[in-house]
């Protein structure tokens, strides 16, 4: 679980997979959010969306998710977008959206994967609502939310999971749990992202971001062994000691290798 305060920011937009891809097509480095809005309106990429709605998508969804850390998430997704499957992009979008919205990340880690591991077939809005209510009782929000807000945020959580492929899509209060595991692209990206953030090898293996994909330390070690077969890393494991050799010198180099297949 994260220690960050939970917000209602997901109300501005859930997964927004199609919208994110359209904005990435238009975005260039050093472009401000205002410039991106202007370009998006001028390009006619969002003909059914009002100017106010577009502004909300750009400033409250796209920017907090993809224009942080020097806009590196946007730059990397743009590099990968033309050559990797949509499933890979959606997993990276889940990663960035969960970092921007800790309530989503904790819901996936604590509720989705607990239900998945327990053999449950569905997750309901009531499950999400109970999670939100516990979080409020635990002081995870800056103030108590109204019953209406609790109900809406619960629906946002399950809806966002559906957008990213963890739950079935549709306007439903009960959603079927779908098979879900990290793709090699998502695993390689996350591994190197944590490495270039300065984490040591053992800290990387136990980082909470892996739990978004249902992975504990041993799962991550096995994933690194699979990445070694693809030439991304070198893994040396002896008992509890794991050493990782990193083959790529930057995130851009990794993305370039991935995009070339």
Tab-separated table of C-alpha atoms in Angstrom:
chain	number	residue	atom	x	y	z
A	1	UNK	CA	0.000	0.000	0.000
A	2	UNK	CA	1.166	3.517	-0.758
A	3	UNK	CA	1.135	6.295	1.844
A	4	UNK	CA	-0.112	8.968	-0.570
A	5	UNK	CA	-3.434	10.710	-0.009
A	6	UNK	CA	-6.260	9.391	-2.167
A	7	UNK	CA	-8.063	11.849	-4.448
A	8	UNK	CA	-11.029	11.798	-6.819
A	9	UNK	CA	-8.900	12.677	-9.853
A	10	UNK	CA	-10.049	9.571	-11.735
A	11	UNK	CA	-13.363	11.357	-12.204
A	12	UNK	CA	-11.658	13.395	-14.942
A	13	UNK	CA	-11.087	10.246	-16.990
A	14	UNK	CA	-10.607	6.516	-16.564
A	15	UNK	CA	-8.256	4.525	-18.796
A	16	UNK	CA	-8.642	6.841	-21.805
A	17	UNK	CA	-6.672	4.429	-23.972
A	18	UNK	CA	-7.868	5.810	-27.316
A	19	UNK	CA	-7.597	9.419	-26.168
A	20	UNK	CA	-4.095	8.854	-24.807
A	21	UNK	CA	-2.910	7.385	-28.100
A	22	UNK	CA	-4.389	10.327	-30.001
A	23	UNK	CA	-2.684	12.837	-27.711
A	24	UNK	CA	0.634	10.994	-27.939
A	25	UNK	CA	0.412	11.240	-31.723
A	26	UNK	CA	0.156	15.028	-31.414
A	27	UNK	CA	2.519	15.613	-28.498
A	28	UNK	CA	6.134	16.655	-29.030
A	29	UNK	CA	8.807	17.305	-26.385
A	30	UNK	CA	8.614	20.651	-24.560
A	31	UNK	CA	4.979	21.133	-25.585
A	32	UNK	CA	2.907	22.706	-22.800
A	33	UNK	CA	-0.517	21.398	-21.856
A	34	UNK	CA	-2.072	24.526	-23.352
A	35	UNK	CA	-0.236	23.989	-26.617
A	36	UNK	CA	-1.296	20.338	-26.674
A	37	UNK	CA	-4.928	21.353	-26.202
A	38	UNK	CA	-4.664	23.856	-29.055
A	39	UNK	CA	-3.020	21.332	-31.377
A	40	UNK	CA	-5.607	18.677	-30.496
A	41	UNK	CA	-8.483	21.051	-31.234
A	42	UNK	CA	-6.887	22.234	-34.460
A	43	UNK	CA	-6.175	18.707	-35.658
A	44	UNK	CA	-9.795	17.688	-35.235
A	45	UNK	CA	-8.740	14.587	-33.306
A	46	UNK	CA	-11.545	14.991	-30.766
A	47	UNK	CA	-14.584	16.145	-32.761
A	48	UNK	CA	-17.127	14.822	-30.241
A	49	UNK	CA	-15.464	16.367	-27.171
A	50	UNK	CA	-16.085	19.891	-25.904
A	51	UNK	CA	-13.179	22.263	-25.350
A	52	UNK	CA	-13.736	22.053	-21.593
A	53	UNK	CA	-13.717	18.256	-21.630
A	54	UNK	CA	-10.553	18.215	-23.730
A	55	UNK	CA	-8.891	20.589	-21.275
A	56	UNK	CA	-9.809	18.275	-18.394
A	57	UNK	CA	-8.428	15.241	-20.212
A	58	UNK	CA	-5.134	16.978	-20.971
A	59	UNK	CA	-4.558	18.749	-17.651
A	60	UNK	CA	-6.069	16.274	-15.179
A	61	UNK	CA	-5.374	12.941	-16.887
A	62	UNK	CA	-2.709	13.057	-19.587
A	63	UNK	CA	-0.346	15.491	-17.851
A	64	UNK	CA	-0.249	13.884	-14.367
A	65	UNK	CA	0.219	10.441	-15.901
A	66	UNK	CA	2.567	11.029	-18.811
A	67	UNK	CA	4.132	14.492	-18.560
A	68	UNK	CA	5.835	13.916	-15.201
A	69	UNK	CA	9.568	13.223	-14.789
A	70	UNK	CA	10.445	15.456	-17.702
A	71	UNK	CA	7.634	13.924	-19.778
A	72	UNK	CA	9.628	10.693	-20.070
A	73	UNK	CA	6.501	8.480	-19.915
A	74	UNK	CA	5.042	10.291	-22.929
A	75	UNK	CA	8.336	10.171	-24.811
A	76	UNK	CA	8.767	6.451	-24.189
A	77	UNK	CA	5.180	5.539	-25.061
A	78	UNK	CA	5.467	7.562	-28.255
A	79	UNK	CA	8.608	5.613	-29.184
A	80	UNK	CA	6.877	2.297	-28.559
A	81	UNK	CA	3.383	3.063	-29.809
A	82	UNK	CA	3.864	2.294	-33.496
A	83	UNK	CA	5.541	-1.072	-33.016
A	84	UNK	CA	4.281	-2.853	-29.892
A	85	UNK	CA	0.868	-4.481	-29.343
A	86	UNK	CA	-1.893	-2.491	-27.682
A	87	UNK	CA	-1.779	-4.866	-24.702
A	88	UNK	CA	1.788	-3.724	-23.970
A	89	UNK	CA	0.800	-0.063	-24.136
A	90	UNK	CA	-2.200	-0.642	-21.884
A	91	UNK	CA	-0.017	-2.249	-19.223
A	92	UNK	CA	2.333	0.725	-19.267
A	93	UNK	CA	-0.671	3.051	-19.105
A	94	UNK	CA	-1.848	1.127	-16.030
A	95	UNK	CA	1.576	1.633	-14.455
A	96	UNK	CA	1.631	5.388	-15.055
A	97	UNK	CA	-2.028	5.887	-14.136
A	98	UNK	CA	-1.558	3.971	-10.881
A	99	UNK	CA	1.437	6.108	-9.989
A	100	UNK	CA	-0.594	9.254	-10.641
A	101	UNK	CA	-3.644	7.868	-8.813
A	102	UNK	CA	-2.483	5.814	-5.808
A	103	UNK	CA	-6.051	4.774	-5.019
A	104	UNK	CA	-6.131	2.810	-8.292
A	105	UNK	CA	-2.779	1.156	-7.679
A	106	UNK	CA	-3.758	0.073	-4.180
A	107	UNK	CA	-7.121	-1.205	-5.406
A	108	UNK	CA	-5.391	-3.380	-8.000
A	109	UNK	CA	-2.802	-4.639	-5.520
A	110	UNK	CA	-5.128	-5.234	-2.588
A	111	UNK	CA	-8.502	-6.129	-4.098
A	112	UNK	CA	-8.053	-7.289	-7.687
A	113	UNK	CA	-5.148	-9.633	-7.030
A	114	UNK	CA	-6.594	-10.922	-3.749
A	115	UNK	CA	-9.786	-11.858	-5.604
A	116	UNK	CA	-7.791	-13.288	-8.500
A	117	UNK	CA	-5.650	-15.447	-6.200
A	118	UNK	CA	-8.712	-16.506	-4.221
A	119	UNK	CA	-10.370	-17.961	-7.290
A	120	UNK	CA	-13.157	-15.391	-7.469
A	121	UNK	CA	-14.846	-14.934	-10.831
A	122	UNK	CA	-15.987	-11.325	-10.444
A	123	UNK	CA	-15.314	-8.014	-8.756
A	124	UNK	CA	-18.272	-5.784	-8.018
A	125	UNK	CA	-18.708	-2.081	-7.469
A	126	UNK	CA	-19.678	-3.042	-3.914
A	127	UNK	CA	-16.225	-4.592	-3.448
A	128	UNK	CA	-14.702	-1.335	-4.659
A	129	UNK	CA	-17.035	0.675	-2.470
A	130	UNK	CA	-15.987	-1.284	0.625
A	131	UNK	CA	-12.334	-0.631	-0.286
A	132	UNK	CA	-12.984	3.114	-0.588
A	133	UNK	CA	-14.913	3.250	2.684
A	134	UNK	CA	-12.097	1.449	4.534
A	135	UNK	CA	-9.592	3.877	3.051
A	136	UNK	CA	-11.619	6.844	4.284
A	137	UNK	CA	-11.881	5.297	7.755
A	138	UNK	CA	-8.107	4.773	7.707
A	139	UNK	CA	-7.534	8.466	6.986
A	140	UNK	CA	-6.339	7.994	3.406
A	141	UNK	CA	-8.372	10.975	2.136
A	142	UNK	CA	-7.896	14.620	3.095
A	143	UNK	CA	-11.512	14.728	4.283
A	144	UNK	CA	-14.469	12.372	4.430
A	145	UNK	CA	-16.169	11.851	1.084
A	146	UNK	CA	-19.914	12.005	0.573
A	147	UNK	CA	-21.835	8.823	-0.138
A	148	UNK	CA	-22.257	9.945	-3.746
A	149	UNK	CA	-18.512	10.480	-4.140
A	150	UNK	CA	-17.760	7.077	-2.614
A	151	UNK	CA	-20.149	5.396	-5.029
A	152	UNK	CA	-18.704	7.226	-8.026
A	153	UNK	CA	-15.070	6.556	-7.127
A	154	UNK	CA	-15.880	2.867	-6.642
A	155	UNK	CA	-17.290	2.761	-10.170
A	156	UNK	CA	-14.245	4.647	-11.484
A	157	UNK	CA	-11.932	2.007	-10.016
A	158	UNK	CA	-13.674	-0.956	-11.624
A	159	UNK	CA	-14.168	0.983	-14.860
A	160	UNK	CA	-10.489	1.862	-15.060
A	161	UNK	CA	-9.538	-1.773	-14.467
A	162	UNK	CA	-11.851	-2.712	-17.330
A	163	UNK	CA	-10.262	-0.131	-19.627
A	164	UNK	CA	-6.829	-1.627	-18.967
A	165	UNK	CA	-7.881	-5.244	-19.446
A	166	UNK	CA	-8.057	-6.556	-15.880
A	167	UNK	CA	-11.859	-6.760	-15.825
A	168	UNK	CA	-14.468	-7.169	-18.536
A	169	UNK	CA	-15.741	-4.000	-20.176
A	170	UNK	CA	-19.294	-2.696	-20.271
A	171	UNK	CA	-21.643	-0.757	-18.022
A	172	UNK	CA	-21.815	-3.321	-15.248
A	173	UNK	CA	-21.858	-3.330	-11.467
A	174	UNK	CA	-20.286	-6.813	-11.466
A	175	UNK	CA	-17.358	-7.429	-13.790
A	176	UNK	CA	-15.711	-10.719	-14.681
A	177	UNK	CA	-12.035	-11.028	-13.741
A	178	UNK	CA	-9.913	-11.540	-16.858
A	179	UNK	CA	-6.609	-13.454	-17.112
A	180	UNK	CA	-3.812	-10.945	-16.686
A	181	UNK	CA	-0.034	-11.134	-16.572
A	182	UNK	CA	2.790	-8.762	-17.354
A	183	UNK	CA	3.999	-8.787	-20.944
A	184	UNK	CA	7.760	-8.968	-21.617
A	185	UNK	CA	7.699	-5.355	-22.818
A	186	UNK	CA	6.007	-4.120	-19.644
A	187	UNK	CA	8.377	-6.161	-17.468
A	188	UNK	CA	11.485	-4.910	-19.255
A	189	UNK	CA	10.265	-1.324	-19.110
A	190	UNK	CA	9.432	-1.466	-15.400
A	191	UNK	CA	12.724	-3.162	-14.545
A	192	UNK	CA	14.790	-0.517	-16.302
A	193	UNK	CA	12.586	2.330	-15.107
A	194	UNK	CA	13.238	1.352	-11.492
A	195	UNK	CA	16.934	0.806	-12.225
A	196	UNK	CA	17.376	4.272	-13.718
A	197	UNK	CA	15.500	5.774	-10.775
A	198	UNK	CA	18.497	4.659	-8.724
A	199	UNK	CA	17.084	1.627	-6.927
A	200	UNK	CA	19.413	-1.217	-6.023
A	201	UNK	CA	18.828	-4.661	-7.454
A	202	UNK	CA	17.147	-6.106	-4.360
A	203	UNK	CA	14.945	-3.031	-3.928
A	204	UNK	CA	13.846	-3.440	-7.539
A	205	UNK	CA	12.845	-7.058	-6.942
A	206	UNK	CA	10.478	-6.095	-4.113
A	207	UNK	CA	9.121	-2.816	-5.469
A	208	UNK	CA	5.355	-2.389	-5.156
A	209	UNK	CA	4.917	-1.619	-8.863
A	210	UNK	CA	5.400	-5.321	-9.632
A	211	UNK	CA	2.349	-6.034	-7.495
A	212	UNK	CA	0.225	-4.264	-10.121
A	213	UNK	CA	0.879	-7.406	-12.152
A	214	UNK	CA	0.374	-9.804	-9.249
A	215	UNK	CA	4.083	-10.456	-8.817
A	216	UNK	CA	6.025	-11.055	-5.613
A	217	UNK	CA	9.802	-11.241	-5.270
A	218	UNK	CA	10.159	-14.811	-6.560
A	219	UNK	CA	7.878	-14.043	-9.500
A	220	UNK	CA	10.008	-11.014	-10.339
A	221	UNK	CA	13.218	-13.059	-10.201
A	222	UNK	CA	11.693	-15.553	-12.620
A	223	UNK	CA	10.607	-12.677	-14.853
A	224	UNK	CA	14.164	-11.346	-14.869
A	225	UNK	CA	15.386	-14.779	-15.928
A	226	UNK	CA	12.975	-14.629	-18.865
A	227	UNK	CA	14.214	-11.128	-19.698
A	228	UNK	CA	17.769	-12.471	-19.687
A	229	UNK	CA	16.800	-14.925	-22.426
A	230	UNK	CA	15.713	-11.932	-24.509
A	231	UNK	CA	19.070	-10.248	-23.958
A	232	UNK	CA	17.832	-7.396	-21.772
A	233	UNK	CA	19.648	-8.318	-18.551
A	234	UNK	CA	22.097	-10.777	-17.024
A	235	UNK	CA	20.888	-12.461	-13.839
A	236	UNK	CA	23.104	-14.114	-11.241
A	237	UNK	CA	21.181	-15.718	-8.389
A	238	UNK	CA	22.714	-17.589	-5.465
A	239	UNK	CA	20.372	-18.218	-2.566
A	240	UNK	CA	18.835	-14.925	-1.487
A	241	UNK	CA	21.458	-12.866	-3.291
A	242	UNK	CA	20.547	-11.682	-6.774
A	243	UNK	CA	22.788	-9.579	-8.980
A	244	UNK	CA	21.552	-8.039	-12.190
A	245	UNK	CA	23.665	-6.908	-15.108
A	246	UNK	CA	21.988	-4.181	-17.136
A	247	UNK	CA	22.558	-4.386	-20.890
A	248	UNK	CA	20.959	-1.090	-22.003
A	249	UNK	CA	22.483	2.278	-21.146
A	250	UNK	CA	19.276	4.338	-21.076
A	251	UNK	CA	15.498	4.048	-21.220
A	252	UNK	CA	15.617	5.366	-24.761
A	253	UNK	CA	18.031	2.596	-25.743
A	254	UNK	CA	15.703	0.008	-24.222
A	255	UNK	CA	12.671	1.451	-26.020
A	256	UNK	CA	14.614	1.467	-29.279
A	257	UNK	CA	15.498	-2.218	-28.899
A	258	UNK	CA	11.910	-3.124	-27.996
A	259	UNK	CA	10.464	-1.131	-30.889
A	260	UNK	CA	12.741	-2.943	-33.338
A	261	UNK	CA	11.547	-6.296	-32.030
